[in-house]
Short mmCIF file of N, CA and C in Angstrom, two decimals:
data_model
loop_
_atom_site.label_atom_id
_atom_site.label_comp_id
_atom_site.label_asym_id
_atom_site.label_seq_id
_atom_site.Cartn_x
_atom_site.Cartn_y
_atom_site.Cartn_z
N UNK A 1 -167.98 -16.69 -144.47
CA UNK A 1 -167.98 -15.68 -143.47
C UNK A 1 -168.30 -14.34 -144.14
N UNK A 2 -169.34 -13.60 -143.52
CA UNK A 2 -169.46 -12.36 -144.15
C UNK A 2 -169.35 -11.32 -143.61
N UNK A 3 -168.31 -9.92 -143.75
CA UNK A 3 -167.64 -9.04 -143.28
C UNK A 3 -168.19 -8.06 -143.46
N UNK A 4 -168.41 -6.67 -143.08
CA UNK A 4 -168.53 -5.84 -143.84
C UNK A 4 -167.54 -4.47 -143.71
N UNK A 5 -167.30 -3.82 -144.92
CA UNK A 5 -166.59 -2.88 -145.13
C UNK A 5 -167.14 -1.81 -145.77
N UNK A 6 -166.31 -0.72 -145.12
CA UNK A 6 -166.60 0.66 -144.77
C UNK A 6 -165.74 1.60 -145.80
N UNK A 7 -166.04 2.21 -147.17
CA UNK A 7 -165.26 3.05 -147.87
C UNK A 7 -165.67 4.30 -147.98
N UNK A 8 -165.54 5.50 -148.05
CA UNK A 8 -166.13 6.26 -148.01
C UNK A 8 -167.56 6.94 -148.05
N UNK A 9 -168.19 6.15 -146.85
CA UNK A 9 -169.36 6.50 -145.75
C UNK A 9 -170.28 5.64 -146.40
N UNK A 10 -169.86 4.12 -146.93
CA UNK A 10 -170.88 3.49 -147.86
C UNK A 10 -170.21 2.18 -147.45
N UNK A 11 -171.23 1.26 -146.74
CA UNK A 11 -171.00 -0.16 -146.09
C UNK A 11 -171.58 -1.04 -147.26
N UNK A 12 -170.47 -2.37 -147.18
CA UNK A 12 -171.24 -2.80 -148.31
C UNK A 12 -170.37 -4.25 -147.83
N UNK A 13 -171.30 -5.60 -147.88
CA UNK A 13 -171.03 -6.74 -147.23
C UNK A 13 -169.59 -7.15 -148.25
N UNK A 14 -168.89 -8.24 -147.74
CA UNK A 14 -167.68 -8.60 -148.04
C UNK A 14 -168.02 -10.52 -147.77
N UNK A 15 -168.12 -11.31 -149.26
CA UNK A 15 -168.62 -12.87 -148.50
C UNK A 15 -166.67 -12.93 -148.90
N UNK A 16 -166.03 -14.10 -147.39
CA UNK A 16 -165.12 -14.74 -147.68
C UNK A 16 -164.98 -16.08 -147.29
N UNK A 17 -163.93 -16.83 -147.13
CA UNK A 17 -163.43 -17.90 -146.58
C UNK A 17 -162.98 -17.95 -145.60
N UNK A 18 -163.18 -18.80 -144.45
CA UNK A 18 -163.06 -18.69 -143.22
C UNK A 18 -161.25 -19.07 -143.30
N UNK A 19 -160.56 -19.09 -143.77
CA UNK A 19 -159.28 -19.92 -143.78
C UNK A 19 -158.44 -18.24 -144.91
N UNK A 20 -158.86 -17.94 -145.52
CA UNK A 20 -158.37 -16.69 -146.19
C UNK A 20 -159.07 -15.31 -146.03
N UNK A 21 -159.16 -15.47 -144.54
CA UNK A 21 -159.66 -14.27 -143.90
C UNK A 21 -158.30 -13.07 -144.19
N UNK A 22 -157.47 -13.47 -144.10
CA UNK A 22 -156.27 -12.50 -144.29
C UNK A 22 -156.25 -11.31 -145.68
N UNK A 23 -157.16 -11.83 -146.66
CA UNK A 23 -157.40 -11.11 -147.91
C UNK A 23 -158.23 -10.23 -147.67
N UNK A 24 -158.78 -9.87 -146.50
CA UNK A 24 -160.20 -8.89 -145.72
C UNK A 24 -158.90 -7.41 -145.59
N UNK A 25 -158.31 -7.97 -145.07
CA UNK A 25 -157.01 -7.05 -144.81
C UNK A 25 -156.30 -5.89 -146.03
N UNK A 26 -155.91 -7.31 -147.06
CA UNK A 26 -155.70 -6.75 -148.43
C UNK A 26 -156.79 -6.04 -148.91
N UNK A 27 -157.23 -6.47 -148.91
CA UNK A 27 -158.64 -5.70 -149.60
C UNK A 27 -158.64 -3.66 -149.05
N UNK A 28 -158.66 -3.94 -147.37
CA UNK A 28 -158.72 -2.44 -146.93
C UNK A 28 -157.38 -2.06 -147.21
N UNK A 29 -156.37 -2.57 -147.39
CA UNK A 29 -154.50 -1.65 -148.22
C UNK A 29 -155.35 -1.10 -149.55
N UNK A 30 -155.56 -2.23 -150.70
CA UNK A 30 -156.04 -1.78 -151.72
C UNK A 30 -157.01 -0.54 -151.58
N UNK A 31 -158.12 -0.54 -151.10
CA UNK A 31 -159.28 0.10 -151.15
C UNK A 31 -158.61 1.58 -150.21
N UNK A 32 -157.63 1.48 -149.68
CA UNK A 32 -156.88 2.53 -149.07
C UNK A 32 -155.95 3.25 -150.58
N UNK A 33 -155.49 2.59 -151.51
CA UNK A 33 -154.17 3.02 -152.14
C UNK A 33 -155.23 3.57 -153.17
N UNK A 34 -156.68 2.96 -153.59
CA UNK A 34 -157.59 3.89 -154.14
C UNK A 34 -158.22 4.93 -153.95
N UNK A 35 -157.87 5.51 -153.00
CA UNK A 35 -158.86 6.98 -151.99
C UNK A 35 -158.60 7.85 -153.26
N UNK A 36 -157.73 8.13 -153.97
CA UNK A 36 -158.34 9.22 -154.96
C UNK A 36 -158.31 9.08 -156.36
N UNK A 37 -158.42 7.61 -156.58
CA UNK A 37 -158.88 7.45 -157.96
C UNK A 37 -160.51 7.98 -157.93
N UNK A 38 -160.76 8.95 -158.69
CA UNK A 38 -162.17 9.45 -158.68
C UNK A 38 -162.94 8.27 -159.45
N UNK A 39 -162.14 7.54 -160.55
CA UNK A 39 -163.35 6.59 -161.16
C UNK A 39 -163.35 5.44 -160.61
N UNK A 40 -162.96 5.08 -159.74
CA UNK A 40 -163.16 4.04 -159.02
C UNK A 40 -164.24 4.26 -157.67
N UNK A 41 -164.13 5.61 -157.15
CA UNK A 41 -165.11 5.96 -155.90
C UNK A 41 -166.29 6.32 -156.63
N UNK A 42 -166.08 6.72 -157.99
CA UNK A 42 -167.85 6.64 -158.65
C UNK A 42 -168.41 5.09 -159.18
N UNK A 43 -167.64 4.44 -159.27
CA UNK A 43 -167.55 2.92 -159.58
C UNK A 43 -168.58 2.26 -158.17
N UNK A 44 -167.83 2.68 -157.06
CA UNK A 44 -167.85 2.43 -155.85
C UNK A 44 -169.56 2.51 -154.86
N UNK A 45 -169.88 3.95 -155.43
CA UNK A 45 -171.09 3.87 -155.29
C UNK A 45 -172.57 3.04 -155.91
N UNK A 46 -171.86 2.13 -156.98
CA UNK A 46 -173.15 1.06 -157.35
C UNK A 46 -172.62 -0.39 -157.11
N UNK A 47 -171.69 0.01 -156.01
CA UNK A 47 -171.24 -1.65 -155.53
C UNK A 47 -172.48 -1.98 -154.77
N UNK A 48 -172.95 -3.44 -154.84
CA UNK A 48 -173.70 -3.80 -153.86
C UNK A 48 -173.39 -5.27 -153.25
N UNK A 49 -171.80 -6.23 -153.46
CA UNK A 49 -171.45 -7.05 -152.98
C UNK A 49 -169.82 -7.21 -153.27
N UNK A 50 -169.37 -7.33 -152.24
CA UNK A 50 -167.87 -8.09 -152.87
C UNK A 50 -167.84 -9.68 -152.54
N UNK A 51 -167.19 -10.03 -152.87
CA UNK A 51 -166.61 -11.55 -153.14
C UNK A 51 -165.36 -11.92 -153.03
N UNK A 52 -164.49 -12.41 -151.98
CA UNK A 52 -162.88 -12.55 -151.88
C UNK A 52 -162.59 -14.09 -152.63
N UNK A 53 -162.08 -14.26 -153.60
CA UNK A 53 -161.29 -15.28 -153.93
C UNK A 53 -160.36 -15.72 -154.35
N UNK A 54 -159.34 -16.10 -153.47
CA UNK A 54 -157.85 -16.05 -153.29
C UNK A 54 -157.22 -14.43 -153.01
N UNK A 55 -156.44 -14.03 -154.15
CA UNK A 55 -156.15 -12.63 -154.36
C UNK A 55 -157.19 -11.57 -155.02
N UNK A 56 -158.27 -11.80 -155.30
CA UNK A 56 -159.23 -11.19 -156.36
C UNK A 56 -160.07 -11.29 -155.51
N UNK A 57 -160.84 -9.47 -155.49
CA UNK A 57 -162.07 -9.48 -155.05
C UNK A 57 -163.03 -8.90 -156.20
N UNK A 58 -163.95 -9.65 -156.19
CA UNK A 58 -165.10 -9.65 -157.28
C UNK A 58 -166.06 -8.90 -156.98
N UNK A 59 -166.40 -7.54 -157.41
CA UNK A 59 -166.98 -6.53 -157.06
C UNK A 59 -168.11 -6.71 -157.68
N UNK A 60 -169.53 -6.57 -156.98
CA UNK A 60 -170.54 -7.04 -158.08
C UNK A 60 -171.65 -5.66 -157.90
N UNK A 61 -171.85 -5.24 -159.02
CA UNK A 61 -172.58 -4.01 -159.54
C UNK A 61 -174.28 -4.73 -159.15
N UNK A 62 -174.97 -3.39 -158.84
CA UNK A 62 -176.29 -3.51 -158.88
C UNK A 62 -177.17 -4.08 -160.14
N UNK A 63 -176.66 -4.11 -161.27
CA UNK A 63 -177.07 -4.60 -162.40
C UNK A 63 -176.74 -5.97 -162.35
N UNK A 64 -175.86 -6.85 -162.11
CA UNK A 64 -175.43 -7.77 -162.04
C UNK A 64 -173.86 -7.91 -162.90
N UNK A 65 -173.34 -7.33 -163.21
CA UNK A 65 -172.22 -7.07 -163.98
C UNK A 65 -170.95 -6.53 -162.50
N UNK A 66 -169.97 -7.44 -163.21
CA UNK A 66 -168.53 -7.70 -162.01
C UNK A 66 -167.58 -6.67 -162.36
N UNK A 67 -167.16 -6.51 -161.40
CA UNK A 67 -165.42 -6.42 -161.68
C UNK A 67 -164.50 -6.86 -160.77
N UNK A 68 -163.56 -7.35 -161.63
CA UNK A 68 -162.72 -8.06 -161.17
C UNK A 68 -161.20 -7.26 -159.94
N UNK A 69 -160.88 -7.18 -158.98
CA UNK A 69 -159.53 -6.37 -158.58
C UNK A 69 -158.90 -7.23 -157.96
N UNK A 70 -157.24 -6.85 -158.14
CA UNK A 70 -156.80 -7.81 -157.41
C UNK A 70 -156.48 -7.36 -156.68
N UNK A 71 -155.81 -7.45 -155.02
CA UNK A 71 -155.91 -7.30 -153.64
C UNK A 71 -154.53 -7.69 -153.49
N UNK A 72 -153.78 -8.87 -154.17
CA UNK A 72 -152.17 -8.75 -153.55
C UNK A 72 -151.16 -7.49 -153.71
#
């Protein structure tokens, strides 16, 4: 299932599991409790996919290089 989410004025798709849709949720707490880490919203702007699996969403950079966050 693919979602998309909205962080400061920059949409960017979200692939999950139809059965751990509930981590879509976590994801916007987290991505909420980050609003003013500045290196994470500059991080933020060369996201071009996330990935939910289980508790971890796998943030994937325009280069092809991840990062890993966890969401519980």
């Amino acid at each position: 299932m693919v979602k998309i989410i909205t962080y400061k004025n920059r949409s960017v798709p979200v692939f999950c599991t139809v059965e751990k849709s509930y981590n879509y949720q976590k994801l916007n707490n987290k991505l909420h409790e980050l609003e003013f880490d500045f290196a994470f919203r500059k991080k933020w702007k060369s996201i071009q996919s996330v990935e939910m699996v289980r508790d971890v969403a796998i943030l994937q950079y325009n280069d092809g290089t991840k990062l890993y966050l966890e969401v519980s």
